[in-house]
Backbone as JSON, one array per atom type, in Angstrom:
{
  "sequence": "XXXXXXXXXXXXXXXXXXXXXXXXXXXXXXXXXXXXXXXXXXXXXXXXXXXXXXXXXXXXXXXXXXXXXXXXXXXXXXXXXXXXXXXXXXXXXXXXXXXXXXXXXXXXXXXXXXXXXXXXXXXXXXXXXXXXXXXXXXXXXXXXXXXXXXXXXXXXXXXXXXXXXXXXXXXXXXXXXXXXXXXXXXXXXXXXXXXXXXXXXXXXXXXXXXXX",
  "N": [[-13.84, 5.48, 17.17], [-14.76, 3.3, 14.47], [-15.23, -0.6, 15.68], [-12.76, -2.4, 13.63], [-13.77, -5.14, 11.33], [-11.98, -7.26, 10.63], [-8.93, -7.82, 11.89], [-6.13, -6.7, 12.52], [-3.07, -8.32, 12.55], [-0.17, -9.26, 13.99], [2.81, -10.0, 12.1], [1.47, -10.7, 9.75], [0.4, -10.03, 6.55], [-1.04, -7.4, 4.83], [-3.64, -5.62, 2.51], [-3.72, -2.46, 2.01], [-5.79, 0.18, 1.42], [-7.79, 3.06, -0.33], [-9.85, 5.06, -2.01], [-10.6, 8.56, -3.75], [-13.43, 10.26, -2.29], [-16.25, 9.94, -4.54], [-14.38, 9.36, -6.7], [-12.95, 10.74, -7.3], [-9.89, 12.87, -7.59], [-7.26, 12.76, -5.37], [-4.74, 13.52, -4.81], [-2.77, 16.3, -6.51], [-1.34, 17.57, -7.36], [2.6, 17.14, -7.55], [3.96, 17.59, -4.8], [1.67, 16.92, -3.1], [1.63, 14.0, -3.4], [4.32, 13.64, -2.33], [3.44, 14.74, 0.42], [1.84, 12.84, 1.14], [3.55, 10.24, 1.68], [5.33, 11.36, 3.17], [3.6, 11.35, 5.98], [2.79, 8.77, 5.5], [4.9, 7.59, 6.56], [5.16, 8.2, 8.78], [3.18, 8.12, 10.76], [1.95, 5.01, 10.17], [4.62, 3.55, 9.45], [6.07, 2.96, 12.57], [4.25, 0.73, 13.05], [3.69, -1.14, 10.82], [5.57, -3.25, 8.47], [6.35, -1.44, 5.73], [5.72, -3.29, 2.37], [4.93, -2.58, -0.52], [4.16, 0.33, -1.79], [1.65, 2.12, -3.85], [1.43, 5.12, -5.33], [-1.68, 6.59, -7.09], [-3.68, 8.9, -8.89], [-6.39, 8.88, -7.92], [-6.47, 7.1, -5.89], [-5.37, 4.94, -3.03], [-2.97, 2.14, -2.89], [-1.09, 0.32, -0.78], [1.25, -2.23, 0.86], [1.74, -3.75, 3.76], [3.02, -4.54, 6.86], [2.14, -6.21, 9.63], [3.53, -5.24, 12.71], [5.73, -6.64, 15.18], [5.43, -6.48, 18.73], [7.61, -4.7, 20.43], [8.49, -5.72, 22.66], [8.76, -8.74, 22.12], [9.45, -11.33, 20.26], [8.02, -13.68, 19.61], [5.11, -14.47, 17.89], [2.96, -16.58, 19.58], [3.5, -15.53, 21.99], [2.25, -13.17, 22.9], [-0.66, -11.72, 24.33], [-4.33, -11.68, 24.16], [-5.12, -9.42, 24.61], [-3.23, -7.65, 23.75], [-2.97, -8.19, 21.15], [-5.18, -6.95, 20.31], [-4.61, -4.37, 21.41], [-2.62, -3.94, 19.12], [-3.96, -4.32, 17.18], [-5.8, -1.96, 16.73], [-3.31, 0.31, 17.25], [-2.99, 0.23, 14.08], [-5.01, 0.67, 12.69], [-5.44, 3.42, 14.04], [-3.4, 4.29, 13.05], [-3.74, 4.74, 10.49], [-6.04, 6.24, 9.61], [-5.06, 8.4, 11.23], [-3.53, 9.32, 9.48], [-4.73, 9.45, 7.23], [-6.71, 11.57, 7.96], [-4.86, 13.64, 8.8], [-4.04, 14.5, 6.18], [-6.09, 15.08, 4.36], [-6.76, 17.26, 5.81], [-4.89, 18.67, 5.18], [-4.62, 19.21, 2.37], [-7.4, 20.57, 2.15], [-6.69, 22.57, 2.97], [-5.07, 23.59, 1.66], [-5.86, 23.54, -1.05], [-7.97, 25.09, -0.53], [-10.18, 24.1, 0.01], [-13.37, 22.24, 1.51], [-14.61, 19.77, 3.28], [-15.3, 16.34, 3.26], [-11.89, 14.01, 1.6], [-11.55, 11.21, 1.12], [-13.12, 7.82, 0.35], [-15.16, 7.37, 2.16], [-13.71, 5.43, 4.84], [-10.67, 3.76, 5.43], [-9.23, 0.87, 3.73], [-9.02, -2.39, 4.35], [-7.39, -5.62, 3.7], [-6.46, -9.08, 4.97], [-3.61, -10.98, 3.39], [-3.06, -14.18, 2.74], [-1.49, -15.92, 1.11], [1.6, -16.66, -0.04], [2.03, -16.46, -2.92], [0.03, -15.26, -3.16], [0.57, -12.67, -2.23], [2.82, -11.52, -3.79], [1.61, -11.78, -6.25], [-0.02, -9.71, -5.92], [1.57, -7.87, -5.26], [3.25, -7.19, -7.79], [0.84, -6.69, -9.5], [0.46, -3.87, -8.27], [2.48, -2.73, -8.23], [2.17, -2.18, -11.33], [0.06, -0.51, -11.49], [0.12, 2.28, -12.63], [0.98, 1.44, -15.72], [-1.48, 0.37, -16.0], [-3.11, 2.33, -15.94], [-2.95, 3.96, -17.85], [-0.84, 5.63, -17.29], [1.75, 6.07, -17.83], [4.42, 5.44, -19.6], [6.51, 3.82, -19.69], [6.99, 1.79, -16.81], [9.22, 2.62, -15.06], [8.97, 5.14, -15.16], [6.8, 6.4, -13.79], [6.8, 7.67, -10.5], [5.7, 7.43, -8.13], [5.78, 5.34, -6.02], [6.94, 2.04, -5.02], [8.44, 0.85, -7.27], [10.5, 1.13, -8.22], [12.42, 1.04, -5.95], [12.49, -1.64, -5.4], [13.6, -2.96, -8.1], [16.51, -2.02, -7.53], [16.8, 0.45, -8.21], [16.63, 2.83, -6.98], [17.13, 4.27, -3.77], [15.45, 4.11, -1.91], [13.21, 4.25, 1.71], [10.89, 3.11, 2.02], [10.51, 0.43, 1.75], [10.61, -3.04, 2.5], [13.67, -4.53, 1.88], [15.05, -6.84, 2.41], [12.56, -8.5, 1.94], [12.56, -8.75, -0.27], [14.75, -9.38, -1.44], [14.48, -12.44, -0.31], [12.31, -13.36, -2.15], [12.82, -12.72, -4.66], [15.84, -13.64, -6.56], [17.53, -11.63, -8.16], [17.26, -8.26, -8.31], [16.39, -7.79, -11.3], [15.06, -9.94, -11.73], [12.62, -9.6, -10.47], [11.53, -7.34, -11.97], [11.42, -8.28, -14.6], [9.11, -10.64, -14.18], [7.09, -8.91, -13.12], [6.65, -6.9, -15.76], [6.11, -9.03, -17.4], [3.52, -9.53, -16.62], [2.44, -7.08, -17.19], [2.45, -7.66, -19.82], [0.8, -9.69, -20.77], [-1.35, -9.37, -19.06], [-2.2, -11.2, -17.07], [-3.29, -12.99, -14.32], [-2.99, -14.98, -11.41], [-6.39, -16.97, -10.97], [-8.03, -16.81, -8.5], [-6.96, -14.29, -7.37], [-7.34, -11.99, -9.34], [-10.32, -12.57, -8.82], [-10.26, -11.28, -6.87], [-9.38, -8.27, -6.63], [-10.84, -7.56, -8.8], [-13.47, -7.16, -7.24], [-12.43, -4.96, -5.88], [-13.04, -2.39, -7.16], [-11.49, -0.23, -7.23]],
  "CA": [[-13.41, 4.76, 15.97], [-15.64, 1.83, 14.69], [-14.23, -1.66, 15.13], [-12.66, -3.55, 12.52], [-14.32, -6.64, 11.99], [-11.09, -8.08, 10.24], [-8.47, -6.98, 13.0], [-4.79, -6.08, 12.27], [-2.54, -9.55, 13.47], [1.04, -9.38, 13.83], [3.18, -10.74, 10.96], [0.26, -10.92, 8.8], [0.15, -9.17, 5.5], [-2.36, -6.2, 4.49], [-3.72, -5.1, 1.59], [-4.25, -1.46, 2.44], [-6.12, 1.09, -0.19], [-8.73, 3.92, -0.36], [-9.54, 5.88, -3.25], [-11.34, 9.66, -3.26], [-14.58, 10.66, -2.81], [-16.97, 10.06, -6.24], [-14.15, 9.0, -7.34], [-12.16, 12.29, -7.28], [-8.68, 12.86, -7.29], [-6.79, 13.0, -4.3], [-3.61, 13.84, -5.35], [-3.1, 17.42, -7.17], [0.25, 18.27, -7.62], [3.49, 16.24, -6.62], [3.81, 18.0, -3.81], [0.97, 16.04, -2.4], [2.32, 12.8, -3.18], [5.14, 13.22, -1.13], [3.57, 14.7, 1.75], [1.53, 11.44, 1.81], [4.53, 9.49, 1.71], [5.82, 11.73, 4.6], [2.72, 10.97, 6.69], [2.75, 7.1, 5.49], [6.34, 7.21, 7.44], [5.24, 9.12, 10.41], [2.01, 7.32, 11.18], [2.17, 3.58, 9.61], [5.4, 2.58, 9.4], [5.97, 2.81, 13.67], [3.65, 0.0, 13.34], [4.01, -2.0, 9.93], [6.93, -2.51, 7.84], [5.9, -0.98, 4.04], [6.19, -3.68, 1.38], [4.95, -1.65, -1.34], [2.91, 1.47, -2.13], [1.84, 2.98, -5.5], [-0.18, 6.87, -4.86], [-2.08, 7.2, -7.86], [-4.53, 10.13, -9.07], [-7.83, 9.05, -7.4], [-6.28, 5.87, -5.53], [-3.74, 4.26, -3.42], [-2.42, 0.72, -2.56], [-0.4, -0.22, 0.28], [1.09, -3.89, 1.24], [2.18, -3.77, 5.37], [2.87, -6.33, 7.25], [1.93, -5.38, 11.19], [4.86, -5.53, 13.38], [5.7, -7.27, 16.12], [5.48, -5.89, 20.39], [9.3, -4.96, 20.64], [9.25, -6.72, 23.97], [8.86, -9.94, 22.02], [9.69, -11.46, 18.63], [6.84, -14.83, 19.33], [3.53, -14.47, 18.19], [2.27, -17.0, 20.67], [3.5, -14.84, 23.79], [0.93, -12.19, 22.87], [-2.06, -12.02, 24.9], [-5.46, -11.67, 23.22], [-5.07, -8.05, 25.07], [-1.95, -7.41, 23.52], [-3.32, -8.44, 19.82], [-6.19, -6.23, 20.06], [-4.5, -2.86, 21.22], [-1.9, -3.78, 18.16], [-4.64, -3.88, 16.17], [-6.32, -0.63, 17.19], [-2.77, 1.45, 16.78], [-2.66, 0.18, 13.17], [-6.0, 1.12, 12.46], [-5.53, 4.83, 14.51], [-2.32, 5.2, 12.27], [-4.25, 4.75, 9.0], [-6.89, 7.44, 10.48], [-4.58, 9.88, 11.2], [-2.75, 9.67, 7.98], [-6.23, 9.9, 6.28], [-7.25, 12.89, 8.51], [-3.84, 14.96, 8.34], [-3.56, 14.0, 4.84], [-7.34, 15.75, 4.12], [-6.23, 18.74, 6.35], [-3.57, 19.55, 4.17], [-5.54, 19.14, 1.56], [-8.1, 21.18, 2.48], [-6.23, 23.98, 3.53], [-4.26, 24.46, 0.29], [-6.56, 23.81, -1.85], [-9.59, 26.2, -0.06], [-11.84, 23.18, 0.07], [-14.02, 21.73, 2.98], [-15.44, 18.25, 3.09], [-14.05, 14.93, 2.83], [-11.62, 13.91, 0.43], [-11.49, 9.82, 0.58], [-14.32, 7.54, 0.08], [-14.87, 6.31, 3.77], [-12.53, 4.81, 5.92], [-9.31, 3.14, 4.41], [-10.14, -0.75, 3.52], [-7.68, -3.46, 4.42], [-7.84, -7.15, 3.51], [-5.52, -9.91, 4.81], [-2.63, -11.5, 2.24], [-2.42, -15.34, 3.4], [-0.62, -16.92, 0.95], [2.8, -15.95, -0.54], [1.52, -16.48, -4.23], [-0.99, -14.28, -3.77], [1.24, -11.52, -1.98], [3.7, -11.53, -4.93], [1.23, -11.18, -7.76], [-0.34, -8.55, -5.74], [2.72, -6.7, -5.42], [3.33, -6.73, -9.19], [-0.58, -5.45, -9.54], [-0.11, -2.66, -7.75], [3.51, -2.23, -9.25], [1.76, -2.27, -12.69], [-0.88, 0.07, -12.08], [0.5, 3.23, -13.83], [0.5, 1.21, -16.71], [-2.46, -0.42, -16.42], [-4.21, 3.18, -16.23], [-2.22, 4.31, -18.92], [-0.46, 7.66, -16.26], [3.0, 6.4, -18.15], [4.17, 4.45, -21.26], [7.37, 2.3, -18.91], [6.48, 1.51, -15.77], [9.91, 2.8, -13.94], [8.73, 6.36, -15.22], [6.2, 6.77, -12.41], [7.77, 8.19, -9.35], [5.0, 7.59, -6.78], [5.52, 3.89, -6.29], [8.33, 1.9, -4.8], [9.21, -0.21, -7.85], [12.31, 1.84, -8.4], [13.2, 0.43, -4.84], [12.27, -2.81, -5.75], [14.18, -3.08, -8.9], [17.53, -1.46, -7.08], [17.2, 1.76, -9.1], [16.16, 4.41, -6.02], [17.59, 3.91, -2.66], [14.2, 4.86, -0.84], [13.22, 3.75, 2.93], [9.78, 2.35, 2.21], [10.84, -0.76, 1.13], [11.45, -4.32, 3.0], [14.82, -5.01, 1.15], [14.66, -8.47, 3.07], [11.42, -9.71, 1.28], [12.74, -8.98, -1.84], [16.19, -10.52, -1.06], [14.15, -13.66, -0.48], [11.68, -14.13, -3.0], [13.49, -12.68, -5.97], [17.12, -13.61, -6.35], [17.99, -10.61, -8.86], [16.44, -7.05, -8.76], [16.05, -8.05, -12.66], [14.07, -11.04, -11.7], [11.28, -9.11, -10.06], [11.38, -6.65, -12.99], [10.75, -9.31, -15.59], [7.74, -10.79, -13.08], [5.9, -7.69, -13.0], [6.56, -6.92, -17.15], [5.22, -10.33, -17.63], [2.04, -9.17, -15.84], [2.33, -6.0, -18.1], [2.44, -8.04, -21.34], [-0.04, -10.87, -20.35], [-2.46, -8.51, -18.2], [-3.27, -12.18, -16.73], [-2.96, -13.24, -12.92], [-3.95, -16.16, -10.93], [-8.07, -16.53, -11.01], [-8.58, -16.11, -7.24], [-6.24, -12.85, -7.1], [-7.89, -11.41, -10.46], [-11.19, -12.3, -8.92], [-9.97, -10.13, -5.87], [-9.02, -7.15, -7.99], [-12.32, -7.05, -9.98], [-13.99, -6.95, -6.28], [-12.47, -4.02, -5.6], [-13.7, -1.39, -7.89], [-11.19, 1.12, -7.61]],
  "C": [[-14.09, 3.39, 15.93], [-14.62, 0.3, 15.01], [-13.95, -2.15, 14.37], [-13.59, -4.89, 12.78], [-13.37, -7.85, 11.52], [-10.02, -7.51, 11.06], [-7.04, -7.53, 12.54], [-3.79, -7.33, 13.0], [-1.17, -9.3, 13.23], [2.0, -10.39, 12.73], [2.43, -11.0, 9.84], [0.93, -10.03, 7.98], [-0.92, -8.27, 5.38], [-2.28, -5.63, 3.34], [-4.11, -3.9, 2.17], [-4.81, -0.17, 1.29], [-6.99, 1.69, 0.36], [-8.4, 4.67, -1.98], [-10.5, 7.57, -2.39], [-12.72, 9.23, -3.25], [-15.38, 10.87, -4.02], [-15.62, 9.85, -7.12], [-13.04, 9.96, -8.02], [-11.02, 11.72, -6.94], [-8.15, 13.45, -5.9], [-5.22, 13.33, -3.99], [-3.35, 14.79, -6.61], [-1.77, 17.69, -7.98], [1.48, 17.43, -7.03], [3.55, 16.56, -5.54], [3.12, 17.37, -2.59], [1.43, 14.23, -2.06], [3.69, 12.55, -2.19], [4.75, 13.64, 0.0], [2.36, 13.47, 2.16], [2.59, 10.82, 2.16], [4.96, 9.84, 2.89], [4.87, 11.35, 5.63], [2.82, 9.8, 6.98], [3.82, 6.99, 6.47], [6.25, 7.47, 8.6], [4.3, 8.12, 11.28], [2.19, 5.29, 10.74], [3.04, 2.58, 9.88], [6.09, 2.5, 11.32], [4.84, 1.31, 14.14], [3.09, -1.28, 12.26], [4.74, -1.56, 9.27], [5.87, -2.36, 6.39], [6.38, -1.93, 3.15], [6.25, -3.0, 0.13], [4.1, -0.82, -1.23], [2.78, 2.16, -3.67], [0.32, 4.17, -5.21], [-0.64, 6.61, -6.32], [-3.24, 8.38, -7.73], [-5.46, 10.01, -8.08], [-7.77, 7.66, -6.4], [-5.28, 6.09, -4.38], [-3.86, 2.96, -3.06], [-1.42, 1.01, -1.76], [-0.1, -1.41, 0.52], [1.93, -3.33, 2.43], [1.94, -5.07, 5.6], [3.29, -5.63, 8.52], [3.0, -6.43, 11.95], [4.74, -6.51, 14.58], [5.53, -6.49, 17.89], [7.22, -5.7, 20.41], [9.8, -5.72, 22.02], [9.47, -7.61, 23.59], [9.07, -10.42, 20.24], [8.81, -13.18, 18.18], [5.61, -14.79, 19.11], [2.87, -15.39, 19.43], [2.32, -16.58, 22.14], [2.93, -14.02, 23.91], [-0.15, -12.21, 23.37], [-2.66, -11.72, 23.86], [-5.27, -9.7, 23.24], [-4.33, -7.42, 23.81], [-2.8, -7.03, 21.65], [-4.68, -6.8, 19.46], [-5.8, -4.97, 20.14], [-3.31, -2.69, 19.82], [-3.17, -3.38, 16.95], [-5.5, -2.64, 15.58], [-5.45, 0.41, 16.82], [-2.62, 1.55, 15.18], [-3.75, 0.89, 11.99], [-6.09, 2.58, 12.73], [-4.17, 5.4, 13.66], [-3.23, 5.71, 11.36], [-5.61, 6.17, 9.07], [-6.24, 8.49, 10.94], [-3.54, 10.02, 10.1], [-3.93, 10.58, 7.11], [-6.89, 11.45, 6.78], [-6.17, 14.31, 8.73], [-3.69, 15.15, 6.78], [-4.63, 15.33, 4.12], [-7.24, 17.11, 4.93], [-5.27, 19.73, 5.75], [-3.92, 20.13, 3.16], [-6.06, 20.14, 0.95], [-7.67, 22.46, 1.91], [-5.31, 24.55, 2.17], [-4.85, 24.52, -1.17], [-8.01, 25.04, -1.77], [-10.15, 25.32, -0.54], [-12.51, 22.5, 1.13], [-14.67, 20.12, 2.56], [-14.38, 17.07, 3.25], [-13.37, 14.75, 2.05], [-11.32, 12.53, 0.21], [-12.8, 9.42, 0.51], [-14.44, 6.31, 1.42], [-13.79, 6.24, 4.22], [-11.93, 3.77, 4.98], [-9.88, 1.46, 4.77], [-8.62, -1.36, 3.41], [-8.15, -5.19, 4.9], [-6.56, -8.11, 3.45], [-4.69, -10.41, 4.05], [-1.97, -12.98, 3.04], [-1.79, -16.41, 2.73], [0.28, -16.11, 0.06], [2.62, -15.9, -2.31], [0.75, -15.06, -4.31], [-0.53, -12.79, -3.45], [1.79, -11.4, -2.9], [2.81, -11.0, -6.21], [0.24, -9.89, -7.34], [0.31, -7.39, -5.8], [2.8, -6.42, -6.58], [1.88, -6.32, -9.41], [-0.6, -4.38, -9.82], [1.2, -1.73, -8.52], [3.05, -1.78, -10.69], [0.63, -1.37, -12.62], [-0.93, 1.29, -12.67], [0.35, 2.71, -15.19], [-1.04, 1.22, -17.28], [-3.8, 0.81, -16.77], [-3.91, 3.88, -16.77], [-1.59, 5.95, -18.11], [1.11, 7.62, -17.29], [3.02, 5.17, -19.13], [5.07, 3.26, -20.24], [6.72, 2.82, -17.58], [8.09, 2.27, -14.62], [9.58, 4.31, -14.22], [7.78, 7.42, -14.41], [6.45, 6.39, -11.19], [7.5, 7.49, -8.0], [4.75, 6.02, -6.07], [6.86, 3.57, -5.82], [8.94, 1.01, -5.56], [10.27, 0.0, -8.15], [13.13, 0.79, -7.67], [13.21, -0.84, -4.99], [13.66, -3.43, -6.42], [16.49, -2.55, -8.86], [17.76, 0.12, -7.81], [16.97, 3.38, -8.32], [16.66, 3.35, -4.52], [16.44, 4.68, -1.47], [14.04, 3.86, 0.28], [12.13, 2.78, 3.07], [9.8, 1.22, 1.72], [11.26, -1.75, 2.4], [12.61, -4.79, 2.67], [14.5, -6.47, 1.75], [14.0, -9.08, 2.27], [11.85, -9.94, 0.31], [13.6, -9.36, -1.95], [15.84, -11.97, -1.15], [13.42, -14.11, -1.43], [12.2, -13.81, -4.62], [15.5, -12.88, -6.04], [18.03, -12.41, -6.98], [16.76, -9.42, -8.43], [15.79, -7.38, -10.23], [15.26, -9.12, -12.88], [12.76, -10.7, -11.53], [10.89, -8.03, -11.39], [10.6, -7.37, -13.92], [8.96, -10.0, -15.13], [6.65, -9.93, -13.47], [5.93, -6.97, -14.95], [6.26, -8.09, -18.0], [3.66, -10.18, -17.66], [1.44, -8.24, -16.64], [1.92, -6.45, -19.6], [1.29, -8.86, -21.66], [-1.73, -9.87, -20.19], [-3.17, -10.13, -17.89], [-2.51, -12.66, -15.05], [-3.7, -14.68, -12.38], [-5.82, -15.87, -10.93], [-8.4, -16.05, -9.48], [-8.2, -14.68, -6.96], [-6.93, -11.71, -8.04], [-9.41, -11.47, -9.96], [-11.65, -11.08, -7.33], [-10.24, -9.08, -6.22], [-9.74, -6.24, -7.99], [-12.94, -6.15, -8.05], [-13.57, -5.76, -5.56], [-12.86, -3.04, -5.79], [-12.88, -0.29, -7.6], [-11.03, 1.29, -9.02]]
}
């Protein structure tokens, strides 16, 4: 497995995403969408908690935030050691999500080859501004690629959980306890974003730089 050259830090944030191959769908049938979701739980979350995720067709998004050593709850009592094999299992989750995920795949569709585009891409989240309007983003991207007319009408996404309207596991409840004081606060937030389609300039010039 190559090395990262941006490496997985405890308490940190992560943007985590891949899309398909050319651009192909990677997601067929619901069916699929949840047995990502089951994977994301098996592999991932043993090693970051899930802020949000939204599967789409030919996409997904992920926000994690890499855990701590359960022996210890101080980043500074971490060796360098320590940091580096955290960063390695977070990286060997996301790799065997991606490689059971494409086995499944495969095998029920009768197709051979790859089905993402490379190795899954993950980019730090270091300030709380910019985590927040990322979250609504990624919350907003059913809209934004027109899959549904309201935004709580697509399934594959945890804004339900967000918003208190699905009692699902992949969720921080905590974060969102702290930075929104209502479920109906974060709602409004992210249908702001919907109405506007405008974001801070550094986060928007993120975004663009992605090209999914």
């Amino acid at each position: 497995m190559p090395r990262r050259l941006i490496p997985f830090v405890p308490e940190l944030h992560y943007h985590i995403y891949n899309r398909g191959n050319n651009r192909e769908r990677i997601f067929f049938e619901p069916d699929n969408y949840l047995y990502f979701l089951k994977k994301l739980k098996e592999y991932l979350v043993p090693v970051a908690d899930v802020l949000v995720y939204c599967l789409m067709p030919t996409h997904y998004h992920v926000v994690g935030r890499v855990k701590l050593p359960q022996q210890t709850s101080e980043i500074f009592k971490i060796s360098e050691v320590s940091k580096s094999e955290i960063s390695a299992e977070v990286s060997k989750a996301m790799m065997k999500l991606s490689v059971s995920y494409t086995k499944a795949i495969n095998k029920r569709f009768q197709r051979v080859g790859v089905l993402f585009q490379g190795q899954f891409q993950a980019k730090p989240i270091l300030t709380s501004s910019y985590l927040l309007n990322l979250c609504r983003y990624i919350h907003g991207n059913p809209i934004k690629d027109g899959l549904v007319a309201d935004i709580s009408q697509w399934q594959y996404s945890n804004y339900l959980e967000w918003i208190g309207e699905r009692d699902g596991k992949l969720i921080d409840k905590a974060f969102v306890q702290d930075n929104f004081d209502t479920p109906d606060e974060y709602r409004k937030f992210v249908l702001e974003y919907l109405r506007t389609r405008q974001l801070p300039d550094d986060v928007q010039k993120y975004l663009d730089s992605l090209d999914t």
